Coordinates of C-alpha atoms and ligand atoms in Angstrom, one line a residue:
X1 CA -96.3 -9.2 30.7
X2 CA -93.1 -6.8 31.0
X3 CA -90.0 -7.2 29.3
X4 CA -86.1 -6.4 30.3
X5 CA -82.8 -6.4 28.6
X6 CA -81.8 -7.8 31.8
X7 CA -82.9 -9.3 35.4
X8 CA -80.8 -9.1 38.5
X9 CA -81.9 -11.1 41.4
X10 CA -80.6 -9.4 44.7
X11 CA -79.5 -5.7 45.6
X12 CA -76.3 -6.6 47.1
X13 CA -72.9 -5.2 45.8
X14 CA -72.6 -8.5 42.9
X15 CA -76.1 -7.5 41.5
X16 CA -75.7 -3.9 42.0
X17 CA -72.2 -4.8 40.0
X18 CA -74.2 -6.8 37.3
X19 CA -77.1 -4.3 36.8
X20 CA -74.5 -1.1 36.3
X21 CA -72.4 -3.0 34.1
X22 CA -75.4 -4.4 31.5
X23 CA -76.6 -0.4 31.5
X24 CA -73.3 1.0 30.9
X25 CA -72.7 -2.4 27.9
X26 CA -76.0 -0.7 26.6
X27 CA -78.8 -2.4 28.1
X28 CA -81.6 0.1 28.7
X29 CA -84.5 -1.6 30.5
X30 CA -82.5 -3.3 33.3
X31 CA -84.0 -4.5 37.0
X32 CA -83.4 -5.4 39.6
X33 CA -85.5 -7.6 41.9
X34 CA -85.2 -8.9 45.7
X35 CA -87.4 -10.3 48.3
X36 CA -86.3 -7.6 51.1
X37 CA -88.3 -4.9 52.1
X38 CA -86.6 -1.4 50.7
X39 CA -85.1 -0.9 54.3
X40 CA -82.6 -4.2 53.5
X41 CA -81.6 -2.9 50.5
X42 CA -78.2 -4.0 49.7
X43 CA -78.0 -7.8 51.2
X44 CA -75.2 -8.3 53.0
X45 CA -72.9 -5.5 51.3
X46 CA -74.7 -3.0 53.8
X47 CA -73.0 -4.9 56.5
X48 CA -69.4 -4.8 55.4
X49 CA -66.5 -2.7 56.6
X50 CA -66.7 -2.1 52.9
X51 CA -63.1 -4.2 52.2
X52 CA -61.8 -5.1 48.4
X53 CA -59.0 -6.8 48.1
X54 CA -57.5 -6.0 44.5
X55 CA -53.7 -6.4 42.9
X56 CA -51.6 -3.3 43.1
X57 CA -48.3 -1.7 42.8
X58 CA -48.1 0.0 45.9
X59 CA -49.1 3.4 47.3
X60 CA -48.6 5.1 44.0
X61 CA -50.7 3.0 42.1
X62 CA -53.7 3.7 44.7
X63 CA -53.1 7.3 45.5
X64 CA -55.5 8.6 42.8
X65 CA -58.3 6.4 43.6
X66 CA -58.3 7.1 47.9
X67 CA -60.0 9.9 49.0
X68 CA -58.2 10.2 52.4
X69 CA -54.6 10.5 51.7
X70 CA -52.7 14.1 51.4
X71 CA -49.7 14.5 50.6
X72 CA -48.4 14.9 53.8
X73 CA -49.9 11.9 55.1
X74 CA -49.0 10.0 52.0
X75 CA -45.6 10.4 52.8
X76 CA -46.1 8.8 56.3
X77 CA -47.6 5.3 54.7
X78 CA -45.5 2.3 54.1
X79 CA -47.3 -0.1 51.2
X80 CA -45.8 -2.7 49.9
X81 CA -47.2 -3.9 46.0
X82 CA -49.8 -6.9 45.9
X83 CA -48.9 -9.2 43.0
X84 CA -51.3 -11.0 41.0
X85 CA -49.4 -13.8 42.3
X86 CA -49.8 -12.8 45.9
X87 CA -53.8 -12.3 45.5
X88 CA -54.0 -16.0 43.9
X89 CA -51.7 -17.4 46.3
X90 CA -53.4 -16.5 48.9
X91 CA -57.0 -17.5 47.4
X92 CA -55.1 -21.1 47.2
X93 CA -52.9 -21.3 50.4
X94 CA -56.3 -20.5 51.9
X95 CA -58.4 -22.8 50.1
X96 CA -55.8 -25.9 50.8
X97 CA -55.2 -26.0 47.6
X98 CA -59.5 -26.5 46.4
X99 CA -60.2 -23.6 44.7
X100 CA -60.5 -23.8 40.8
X101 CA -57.5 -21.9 39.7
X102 CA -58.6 -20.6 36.3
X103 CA -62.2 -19.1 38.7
X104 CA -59.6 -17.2 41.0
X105 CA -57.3 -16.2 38.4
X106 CA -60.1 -14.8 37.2
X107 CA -61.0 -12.3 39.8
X108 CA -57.6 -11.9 40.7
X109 CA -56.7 -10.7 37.3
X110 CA -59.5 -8.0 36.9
X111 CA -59.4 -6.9 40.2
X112 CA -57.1 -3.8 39.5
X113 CA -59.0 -2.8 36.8
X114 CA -62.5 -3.7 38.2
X115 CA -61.3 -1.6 41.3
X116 CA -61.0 1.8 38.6
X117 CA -64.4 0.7 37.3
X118 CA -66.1 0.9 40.9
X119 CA -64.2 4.2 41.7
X120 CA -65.0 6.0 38.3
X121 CA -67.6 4.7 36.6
X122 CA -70.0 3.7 39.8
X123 CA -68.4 5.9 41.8
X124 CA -67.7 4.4 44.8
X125 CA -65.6 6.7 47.2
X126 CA -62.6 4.4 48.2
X127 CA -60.4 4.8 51.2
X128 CA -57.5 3.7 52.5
X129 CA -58.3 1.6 55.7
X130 CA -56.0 3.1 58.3
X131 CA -57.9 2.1 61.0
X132 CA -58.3 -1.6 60.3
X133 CA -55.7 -2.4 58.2
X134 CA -52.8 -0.3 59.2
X135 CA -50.5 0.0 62.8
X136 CA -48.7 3.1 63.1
X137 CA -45.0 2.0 63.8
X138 CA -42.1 4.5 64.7
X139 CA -44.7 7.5 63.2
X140 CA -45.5 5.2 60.0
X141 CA -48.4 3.9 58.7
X142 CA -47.6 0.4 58.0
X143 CA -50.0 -1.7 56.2
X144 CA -50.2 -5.6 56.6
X145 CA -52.4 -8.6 55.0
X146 CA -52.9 -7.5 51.7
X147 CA -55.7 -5.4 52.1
X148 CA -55.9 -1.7 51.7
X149 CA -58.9 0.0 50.1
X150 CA -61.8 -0.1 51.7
X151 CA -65.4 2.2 51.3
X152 CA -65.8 5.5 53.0
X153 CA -68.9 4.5 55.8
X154 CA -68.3 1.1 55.0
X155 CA -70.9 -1.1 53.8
X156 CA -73.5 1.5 54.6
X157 CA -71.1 3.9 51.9
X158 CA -70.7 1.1 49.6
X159 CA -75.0 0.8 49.0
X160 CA -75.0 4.3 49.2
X161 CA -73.3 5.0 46.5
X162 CA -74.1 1.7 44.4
X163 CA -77.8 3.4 44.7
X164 CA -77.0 6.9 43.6
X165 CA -75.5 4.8 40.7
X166 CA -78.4 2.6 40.4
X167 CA -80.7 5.8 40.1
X168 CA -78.4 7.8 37.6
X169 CA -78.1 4.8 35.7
X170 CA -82.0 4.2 35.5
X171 CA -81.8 1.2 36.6
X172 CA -85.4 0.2 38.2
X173 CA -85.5 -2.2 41.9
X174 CA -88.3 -3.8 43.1
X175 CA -88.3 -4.7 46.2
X176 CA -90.7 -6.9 48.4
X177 CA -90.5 -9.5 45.2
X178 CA -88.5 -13.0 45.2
X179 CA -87.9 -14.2 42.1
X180 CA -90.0 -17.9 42.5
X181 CA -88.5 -19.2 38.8
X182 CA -86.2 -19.0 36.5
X183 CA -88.4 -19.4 32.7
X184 CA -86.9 -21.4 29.7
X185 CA -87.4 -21.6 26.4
X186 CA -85.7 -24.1 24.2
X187 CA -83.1 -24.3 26.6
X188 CA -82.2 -20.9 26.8
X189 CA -83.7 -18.3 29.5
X190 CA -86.6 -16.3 28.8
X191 CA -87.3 -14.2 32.0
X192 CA -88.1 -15.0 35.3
X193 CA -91.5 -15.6 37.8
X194 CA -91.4 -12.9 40.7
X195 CA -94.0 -12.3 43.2
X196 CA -95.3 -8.6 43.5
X197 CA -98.4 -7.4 45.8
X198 CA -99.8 -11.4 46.1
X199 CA -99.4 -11.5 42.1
X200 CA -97.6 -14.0 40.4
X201 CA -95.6 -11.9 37.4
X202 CA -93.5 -13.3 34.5
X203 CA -91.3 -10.9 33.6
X204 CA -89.3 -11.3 30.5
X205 CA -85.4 -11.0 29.6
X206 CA -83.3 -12.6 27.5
X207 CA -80.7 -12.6 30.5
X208 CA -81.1 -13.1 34.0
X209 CA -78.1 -12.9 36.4
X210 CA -77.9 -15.4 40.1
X211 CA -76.9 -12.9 42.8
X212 CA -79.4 -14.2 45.0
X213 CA -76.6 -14.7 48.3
X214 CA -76.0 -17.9 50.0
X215 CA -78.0 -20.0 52.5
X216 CA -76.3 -18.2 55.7
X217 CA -79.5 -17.0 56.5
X218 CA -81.6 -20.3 56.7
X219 CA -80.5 -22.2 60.1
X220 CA -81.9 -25.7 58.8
X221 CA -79.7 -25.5 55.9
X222 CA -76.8 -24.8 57.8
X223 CA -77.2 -27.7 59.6
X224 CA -77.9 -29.8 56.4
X225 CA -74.9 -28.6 54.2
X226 CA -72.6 -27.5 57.1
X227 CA -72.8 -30.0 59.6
X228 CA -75.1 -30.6 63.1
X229 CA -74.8 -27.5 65.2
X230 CA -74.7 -24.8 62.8
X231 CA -78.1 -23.9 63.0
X232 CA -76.7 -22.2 66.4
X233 CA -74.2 -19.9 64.5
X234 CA -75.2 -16.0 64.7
X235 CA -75.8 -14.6 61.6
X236 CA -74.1 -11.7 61.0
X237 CA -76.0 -9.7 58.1
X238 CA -79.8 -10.0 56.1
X239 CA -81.7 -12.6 56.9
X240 CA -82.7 -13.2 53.5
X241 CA -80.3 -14.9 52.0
X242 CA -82.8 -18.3 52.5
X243 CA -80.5 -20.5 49.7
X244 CA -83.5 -19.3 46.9
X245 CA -81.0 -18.8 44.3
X246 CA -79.8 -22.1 44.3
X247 CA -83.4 -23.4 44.6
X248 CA -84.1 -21.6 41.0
X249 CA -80.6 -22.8 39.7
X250 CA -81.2 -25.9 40.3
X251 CA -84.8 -26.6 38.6
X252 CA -82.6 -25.2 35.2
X253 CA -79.8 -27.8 35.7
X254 CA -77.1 -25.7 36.7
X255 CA -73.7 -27.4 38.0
X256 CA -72.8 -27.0 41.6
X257 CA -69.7 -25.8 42.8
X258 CA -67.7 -24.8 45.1
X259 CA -67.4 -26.2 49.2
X260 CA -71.3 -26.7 50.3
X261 CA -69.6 -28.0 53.6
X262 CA -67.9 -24.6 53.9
X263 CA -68.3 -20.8 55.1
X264 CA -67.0 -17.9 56.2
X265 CA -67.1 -17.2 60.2
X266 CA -65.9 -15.1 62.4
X267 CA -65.6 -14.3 66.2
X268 CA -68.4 -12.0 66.9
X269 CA -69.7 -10.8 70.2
X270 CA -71.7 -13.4 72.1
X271 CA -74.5 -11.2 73.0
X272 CA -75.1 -9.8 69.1
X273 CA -79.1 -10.6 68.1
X274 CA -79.0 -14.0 66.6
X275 CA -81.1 -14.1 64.0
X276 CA -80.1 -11.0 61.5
X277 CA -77.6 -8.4 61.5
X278 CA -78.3 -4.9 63.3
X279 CA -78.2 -2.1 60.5
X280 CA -76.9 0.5 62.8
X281 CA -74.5 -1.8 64.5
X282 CA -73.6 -4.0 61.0
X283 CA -69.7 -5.2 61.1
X284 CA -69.1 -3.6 65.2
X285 CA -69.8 -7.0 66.4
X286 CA -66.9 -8.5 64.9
X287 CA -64.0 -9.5 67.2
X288 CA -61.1 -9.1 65.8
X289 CA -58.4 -8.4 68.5
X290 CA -57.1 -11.9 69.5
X291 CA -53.6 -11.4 67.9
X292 CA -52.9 -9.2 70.1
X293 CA -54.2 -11.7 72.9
X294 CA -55.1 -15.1 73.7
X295 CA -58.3 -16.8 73.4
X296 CA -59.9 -19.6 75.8
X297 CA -63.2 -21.7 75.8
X298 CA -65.2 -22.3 78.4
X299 CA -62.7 -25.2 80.3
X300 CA -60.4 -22.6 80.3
X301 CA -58.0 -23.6 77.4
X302 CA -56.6 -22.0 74.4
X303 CA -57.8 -23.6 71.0
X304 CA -56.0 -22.1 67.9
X305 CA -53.1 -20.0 67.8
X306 CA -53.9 -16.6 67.6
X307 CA -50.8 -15.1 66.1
X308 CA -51.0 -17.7 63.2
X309 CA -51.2 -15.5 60.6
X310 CA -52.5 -12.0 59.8
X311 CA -56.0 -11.8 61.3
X312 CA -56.6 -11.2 57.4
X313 CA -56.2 -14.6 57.1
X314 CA -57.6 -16.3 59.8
X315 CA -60.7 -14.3 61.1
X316 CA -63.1 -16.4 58.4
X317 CA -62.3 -19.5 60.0
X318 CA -62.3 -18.9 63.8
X319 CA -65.5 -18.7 63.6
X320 CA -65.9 -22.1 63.0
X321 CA -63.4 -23.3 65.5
X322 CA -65.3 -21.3 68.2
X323 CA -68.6 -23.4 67.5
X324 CA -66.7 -26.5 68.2
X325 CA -66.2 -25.6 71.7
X326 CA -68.3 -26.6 74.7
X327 CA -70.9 -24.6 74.5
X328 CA -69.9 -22.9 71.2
X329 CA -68.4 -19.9 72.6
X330 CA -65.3 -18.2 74.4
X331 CA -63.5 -15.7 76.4
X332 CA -60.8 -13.4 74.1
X333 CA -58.3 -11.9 76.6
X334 CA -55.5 -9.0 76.6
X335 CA -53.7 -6.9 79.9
X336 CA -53.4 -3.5 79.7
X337 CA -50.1 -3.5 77.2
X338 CA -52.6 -4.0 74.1
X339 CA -55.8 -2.7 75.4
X340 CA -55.6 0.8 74.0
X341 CA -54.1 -1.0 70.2
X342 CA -58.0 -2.9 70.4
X343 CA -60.2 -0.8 67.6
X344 CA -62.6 1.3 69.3
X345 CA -65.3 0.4 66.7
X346 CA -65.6 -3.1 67.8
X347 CA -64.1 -2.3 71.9
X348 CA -65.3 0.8 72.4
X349 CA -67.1 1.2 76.0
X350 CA -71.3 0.1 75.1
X351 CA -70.1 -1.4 71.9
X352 CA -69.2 -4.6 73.9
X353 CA -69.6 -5.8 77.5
X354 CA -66.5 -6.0 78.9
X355 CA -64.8 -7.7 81.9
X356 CA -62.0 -6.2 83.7
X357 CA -59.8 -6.7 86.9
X358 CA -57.1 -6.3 88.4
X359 CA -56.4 -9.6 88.8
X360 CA -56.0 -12.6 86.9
X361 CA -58.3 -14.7 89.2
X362 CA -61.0 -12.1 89.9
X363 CA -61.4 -11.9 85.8
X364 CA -62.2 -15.5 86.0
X365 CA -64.6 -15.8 88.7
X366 CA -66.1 -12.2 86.7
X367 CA -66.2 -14.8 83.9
X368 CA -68.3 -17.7 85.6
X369 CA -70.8 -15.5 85.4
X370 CA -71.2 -15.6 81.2
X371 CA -69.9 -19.2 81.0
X372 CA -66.8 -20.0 82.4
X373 CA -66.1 -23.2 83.2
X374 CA -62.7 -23.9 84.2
X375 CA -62.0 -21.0 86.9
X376 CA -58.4 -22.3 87.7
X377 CA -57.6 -23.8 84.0
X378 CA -58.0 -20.4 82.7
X379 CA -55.8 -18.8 85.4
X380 CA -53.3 -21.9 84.7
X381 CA -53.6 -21.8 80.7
X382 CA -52.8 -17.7 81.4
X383 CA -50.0 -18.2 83.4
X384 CA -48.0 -21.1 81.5
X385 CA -48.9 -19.1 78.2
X386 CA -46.7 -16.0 79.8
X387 CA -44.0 -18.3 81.0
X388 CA -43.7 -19.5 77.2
X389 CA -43.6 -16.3 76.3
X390 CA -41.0 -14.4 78.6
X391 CA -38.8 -17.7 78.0
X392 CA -38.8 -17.0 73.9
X393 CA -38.3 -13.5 74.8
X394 CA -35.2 -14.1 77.3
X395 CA -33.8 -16.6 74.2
X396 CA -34.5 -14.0 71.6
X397 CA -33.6 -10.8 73.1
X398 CA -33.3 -8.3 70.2
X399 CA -37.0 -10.0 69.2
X400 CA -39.3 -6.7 68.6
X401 CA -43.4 -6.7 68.9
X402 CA -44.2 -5.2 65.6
X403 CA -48.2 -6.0 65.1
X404 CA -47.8 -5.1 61.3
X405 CA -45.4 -7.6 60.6
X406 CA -45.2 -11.2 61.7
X407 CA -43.0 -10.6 64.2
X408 CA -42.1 -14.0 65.1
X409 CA -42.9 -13.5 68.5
X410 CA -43.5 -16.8 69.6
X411 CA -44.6 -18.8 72.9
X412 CA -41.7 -21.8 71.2
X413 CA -38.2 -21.8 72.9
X414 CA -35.6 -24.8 73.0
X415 CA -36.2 -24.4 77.2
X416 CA -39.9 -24.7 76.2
X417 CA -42.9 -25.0 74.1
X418 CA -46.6 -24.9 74.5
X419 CA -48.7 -27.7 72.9
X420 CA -50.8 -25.1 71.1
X421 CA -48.6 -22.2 69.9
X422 CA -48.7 -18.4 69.6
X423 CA -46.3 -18.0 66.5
X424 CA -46.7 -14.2 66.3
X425 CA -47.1 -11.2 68.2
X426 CA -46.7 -13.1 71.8
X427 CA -47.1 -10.8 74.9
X428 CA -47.3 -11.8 78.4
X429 CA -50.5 -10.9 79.9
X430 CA -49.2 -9.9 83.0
X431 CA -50.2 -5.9 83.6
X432 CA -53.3 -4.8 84.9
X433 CA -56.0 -4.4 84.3
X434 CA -57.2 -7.8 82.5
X435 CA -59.6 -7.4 80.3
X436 CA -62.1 -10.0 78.8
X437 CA -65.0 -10.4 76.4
X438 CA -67.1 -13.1 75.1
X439 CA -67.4 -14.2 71.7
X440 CA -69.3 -16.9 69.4
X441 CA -69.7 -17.8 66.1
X442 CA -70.6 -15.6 63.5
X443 CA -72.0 -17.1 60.2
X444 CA -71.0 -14.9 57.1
X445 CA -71.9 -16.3 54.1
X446 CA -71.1 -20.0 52.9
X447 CA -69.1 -21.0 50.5
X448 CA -71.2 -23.6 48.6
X449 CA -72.2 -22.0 45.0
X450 CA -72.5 -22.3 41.4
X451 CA -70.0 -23.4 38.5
X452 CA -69.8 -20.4 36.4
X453 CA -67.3 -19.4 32.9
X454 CA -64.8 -17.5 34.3
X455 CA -65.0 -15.1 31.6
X456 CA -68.9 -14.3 31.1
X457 CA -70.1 -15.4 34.8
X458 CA -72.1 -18.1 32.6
X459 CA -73.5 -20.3 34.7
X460 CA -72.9 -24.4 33.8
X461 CA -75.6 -26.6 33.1
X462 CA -75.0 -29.8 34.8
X463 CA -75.6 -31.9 31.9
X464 CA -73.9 -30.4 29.3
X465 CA -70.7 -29.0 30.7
X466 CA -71.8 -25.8 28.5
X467 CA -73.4 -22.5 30.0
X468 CA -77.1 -22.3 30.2
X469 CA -78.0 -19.6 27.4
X470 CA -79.1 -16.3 29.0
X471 CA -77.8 -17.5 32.7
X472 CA -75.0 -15.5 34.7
X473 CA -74.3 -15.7 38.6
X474 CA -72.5 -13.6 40.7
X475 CA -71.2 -13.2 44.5
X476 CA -71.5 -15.3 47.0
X477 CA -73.4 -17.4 44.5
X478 CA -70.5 -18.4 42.7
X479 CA -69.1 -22.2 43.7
X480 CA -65.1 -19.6 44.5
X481 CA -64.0 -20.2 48.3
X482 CA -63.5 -23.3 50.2
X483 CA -62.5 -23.7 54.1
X484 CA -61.0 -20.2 54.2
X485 CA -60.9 -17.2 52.3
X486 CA -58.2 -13.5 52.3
X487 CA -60.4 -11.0 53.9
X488 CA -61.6 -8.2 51.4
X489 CA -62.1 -11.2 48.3
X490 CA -66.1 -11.2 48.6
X491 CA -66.8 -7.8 47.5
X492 CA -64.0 -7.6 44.8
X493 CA -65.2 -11.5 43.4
X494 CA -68.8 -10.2 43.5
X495 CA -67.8 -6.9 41.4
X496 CA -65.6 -9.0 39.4
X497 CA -68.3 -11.5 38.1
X498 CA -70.7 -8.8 38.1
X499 CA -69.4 -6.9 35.5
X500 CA -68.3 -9.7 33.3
X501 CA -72.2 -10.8 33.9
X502 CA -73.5 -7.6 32.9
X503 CA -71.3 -7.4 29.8
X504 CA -71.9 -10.7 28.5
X505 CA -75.8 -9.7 29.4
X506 CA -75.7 -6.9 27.0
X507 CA -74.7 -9.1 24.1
X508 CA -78.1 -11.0 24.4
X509 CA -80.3 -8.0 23.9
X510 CA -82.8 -8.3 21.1
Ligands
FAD601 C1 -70.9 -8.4 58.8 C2 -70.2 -8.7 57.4 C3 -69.0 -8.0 57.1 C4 -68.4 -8.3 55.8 N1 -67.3 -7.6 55.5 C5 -66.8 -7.8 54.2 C6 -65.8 -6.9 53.8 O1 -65.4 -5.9 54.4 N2 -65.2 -7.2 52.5 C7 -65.7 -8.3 51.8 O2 -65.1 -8.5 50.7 N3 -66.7 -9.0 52.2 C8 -67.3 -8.8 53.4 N4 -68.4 -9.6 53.8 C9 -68.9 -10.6 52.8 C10 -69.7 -9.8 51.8 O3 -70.8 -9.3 52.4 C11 -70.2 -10.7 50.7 O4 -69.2 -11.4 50.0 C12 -70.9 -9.9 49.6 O5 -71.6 -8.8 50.1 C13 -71.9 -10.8 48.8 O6 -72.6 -10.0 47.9 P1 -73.8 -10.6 47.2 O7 -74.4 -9.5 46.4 O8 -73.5 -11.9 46.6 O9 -74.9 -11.0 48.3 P2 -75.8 -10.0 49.2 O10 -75.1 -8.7 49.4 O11 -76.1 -10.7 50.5 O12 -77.1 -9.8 48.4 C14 -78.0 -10.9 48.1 C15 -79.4 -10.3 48.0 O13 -80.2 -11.3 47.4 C16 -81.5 -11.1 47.9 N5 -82.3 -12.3 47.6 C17 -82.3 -13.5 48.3 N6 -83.2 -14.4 47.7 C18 -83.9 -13.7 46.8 C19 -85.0 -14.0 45.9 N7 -85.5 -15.2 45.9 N8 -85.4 -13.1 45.1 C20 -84.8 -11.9 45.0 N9 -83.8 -11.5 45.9 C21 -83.3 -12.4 46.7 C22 -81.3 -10.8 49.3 O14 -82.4 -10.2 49.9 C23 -80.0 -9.9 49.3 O15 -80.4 -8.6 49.3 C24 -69.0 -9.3 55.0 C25 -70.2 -9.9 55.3 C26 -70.8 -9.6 56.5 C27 -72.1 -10.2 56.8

């Protein structure tokens, strides 16, 4: 039998967080375990764009941390501060409301500081996220939604660097090994049951930390815990986040939390493999161009409004709302006005198929041909979308197109309004060439989880409202989001809990 200061259960960015932080709080046999194969190393973090959302003061306050800002082009950004209040507002305008507030004021609160932590202590090589986060406006970089820093590469940079940390750090991964059990004595951990080379092992800690994923990965759970037809969703990252974790939680009594009806979804290309993320590919299936277009299903009509709110903070749920149409998928659509503003890493030519034409009604007979239904609805919807649109413009004359701002562009005047809105960055689509691509649902990670301490990452036992001794949880394991969540809150939450699990995991040591 081997023993550990302490266990992690998954090589994603939360465990990678947990395992750093219980070596640097002075645990010196630390490990961690997950069922992939080396190649997946990383979970779902390998398939970010490597976004953390974190509280700051403004450019000043994140100059020393970015790696790709001179002086010269710091002078061209504009950044306004994020507020603590800002971060939490938007965890609970998000949420409706749901989230526990005490759980988000938690990561919200350390996020500034966790955000040093990564950058000096792991050090992972932040960026500021010009290209996806930014619009250059009048020669400025002007920043919008909340979210600046992201990881140089990305995901791929993210587990990179968590592993050069992992190895410094001496911290020791198995891989090829699911943890199978979670081991108790007298109500308080005492290691966990993995499987390695056909063996049964138990390997013994005094504290094991949850950051097993969620059940994206496992189509008949979908279905189960997120409703009939979710089982079709693409999944965007690993495949093997199977819902173990909560299997293993469970048998120990731990509390749910969280929204088990809920997850993260996206707009992703129609054509992407189904079944698991594509490593070299990772986050260039996402979609994320319709507010500066319109999107329509397959009878042709529009479904949400696009210009809602920063894509920031609607991208996780149009997923969804793309599922529930006809056939579960649909057509996003722009003229040539905003074609060159699409990001080349998700638009660029053989990153997507793309449809083009001069014409309004040759795109949509191009379109029948991937699922279009309503030929003359979607020339109609088109057309009565730009007449809403040129009549705000004629009302509001001075109005200006300013995608970094909500601009207030809108398809509303008094002469007249569309059913379903555009309420921001409304252009006619009226120059050629059209262009058109298909997009479905992409499954993220779901939102069901675990009730944990917001101060140790303690998870709950179910029956007595305290934490299960020796028992921390982090990431997308942790009961946090419901219905909707601020783009960039997934890595920082799972960094968040990490550390505080790794730290509280250092205090148990023998
Ligand atoms: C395409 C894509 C883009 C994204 N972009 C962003 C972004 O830019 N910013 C952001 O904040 N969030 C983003 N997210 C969400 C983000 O990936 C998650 O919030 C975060 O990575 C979750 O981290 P985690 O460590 O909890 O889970 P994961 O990174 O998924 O790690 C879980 C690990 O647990 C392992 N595991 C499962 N079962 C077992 C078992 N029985 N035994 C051992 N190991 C097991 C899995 O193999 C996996 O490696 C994105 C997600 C995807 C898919």
């Amino acid at each position: 039998m081997s023993s550990f200061d302490c266990i992690v259960i998954g090589s994603g960015n939360a465990g990678c967080c947990a395992a750093l932080s219980s070596a640097e709080a002075g645990c010196d046999k630390v490990l961690i375990v997950d069922v992939c194969p080396d190649v997946w190393a990383g979970g779902n973090g390998y398939f970010t764009a490597g976004a953390f959302r974190t509280v700051h003061e403004g450019l000043h306050d994140l100059l020393p941390i970015v790696n790709n800002a001179s002086k010269e082009k710091a002078d061209s950004i504009d950044m306004d501060g994020y507020s603590g209040e800002d971060f939490l507002g938007d965890i609970m305008r998000l949420g409706n409301g749901k989230p526990d507030p005490v759980l988000a004021a938690a990561v919200v609160d350390a996020s500034r500081d966790t955000i040093s932590w990564l950058a000096h202590s792991v050090g992972l090589p932040f960026m500021f996220s010009f290209h996806r986060q930014a619009y250059s406006v009048g020669g400025r970089q002007k920043f919008w939604g909340g979210l600046v820093l992201c990881t140089e590469d990305g995901g791929k940079g993210l587990i990179a660097a968590h592993q050069r940390a992992l190895a410094k750090a001496k911290v020791a991964v198995w891989f090829n090994c699911p943890a199978v059990q979670i081991t108790m004595e007298n109500g308080t951990v005492s290691g966990v049951v993995v499987e390695k080379e056909g063996q049964k092992l138990h390997l013994r800690a005094p504290a094991v930390v949850l950051a097993a994923g969620g059940f994206e990965s496992n189509p008949v759970l979908r279905a189960q815990q997120l409703g009939l037809g979710w089982e079709r969703a693409i999944l965007r990252g690993t495949p093997y986040n199977q819902g173990d974790g909560f299997a293993l939680a469970a048998a120990v009594g731990a509390r749910q939390a969280g929204d088990w009806a809920g997850c993260h979804s996206t707009c992703w290309d129609a054509d992407a493999p189904t079944d698991a993320g594509r490593r070299d590919l990772t986050n260039q299936f996402t979609k994320s161009g319709y507010p500066l277009g319109i999107m329509v299903n397959s009878a042709g009509k529009r479904f949400v409004d696009e210009g809602e709110d920063f894509r920031n903070y609607t991208y996780a749920k149009f997923g969804k709302a793309i599922l529930l149409q006809p056939g579960g998928y649909a057509f996003q659509v722009w003229d040539s006005k905003v074609i060159g503003s699409l990001r080349k890493e998700e638009y660029g030519n053989g990153i997507v198929k793309k449809f083009l034409a001069d014409r309004l009604e040759d795109l949509a007979e191009q379109l029948t041909e991937v699922g279009l239904e309503g030929k003359a609805e979607f020339v109609q919807t088109t057309k009565q979308f730009n007449e809403a649109t040129r009549k705000f413009q004629a009302e509001n004359p001075d109005a200006t197109w300013n995608p970094a701002v909500k601009d207030g562009m809108s398809t509303q005047s008094s002469e007249y309004q569309l059913p379903l809105p555009k309420s921001n960055w409304a252009l006619t689509i009226d120059e050629p060439p059209f262009m058109a691509v298909k997009v479905a649902c992409g499954v993220t990670f779901t939102f069901g989880g675990l009730a944990v301490d917001p101060d140790t990452a303690g998870v709950i036992s179910e029956k007595t409202s305290k934490v299960i001794p020796g028992l921390f949880c982090t990431g997308e394991m942790v009961g946090l989001f419901h219905e909707n969540y601020p783009g960039g809150s997934g890595l920082m939450a799972g960094a968040v809990f990490g550390r505080k699990a790794g730290q509280a995991a250092a205090k148990l040591r023998a």
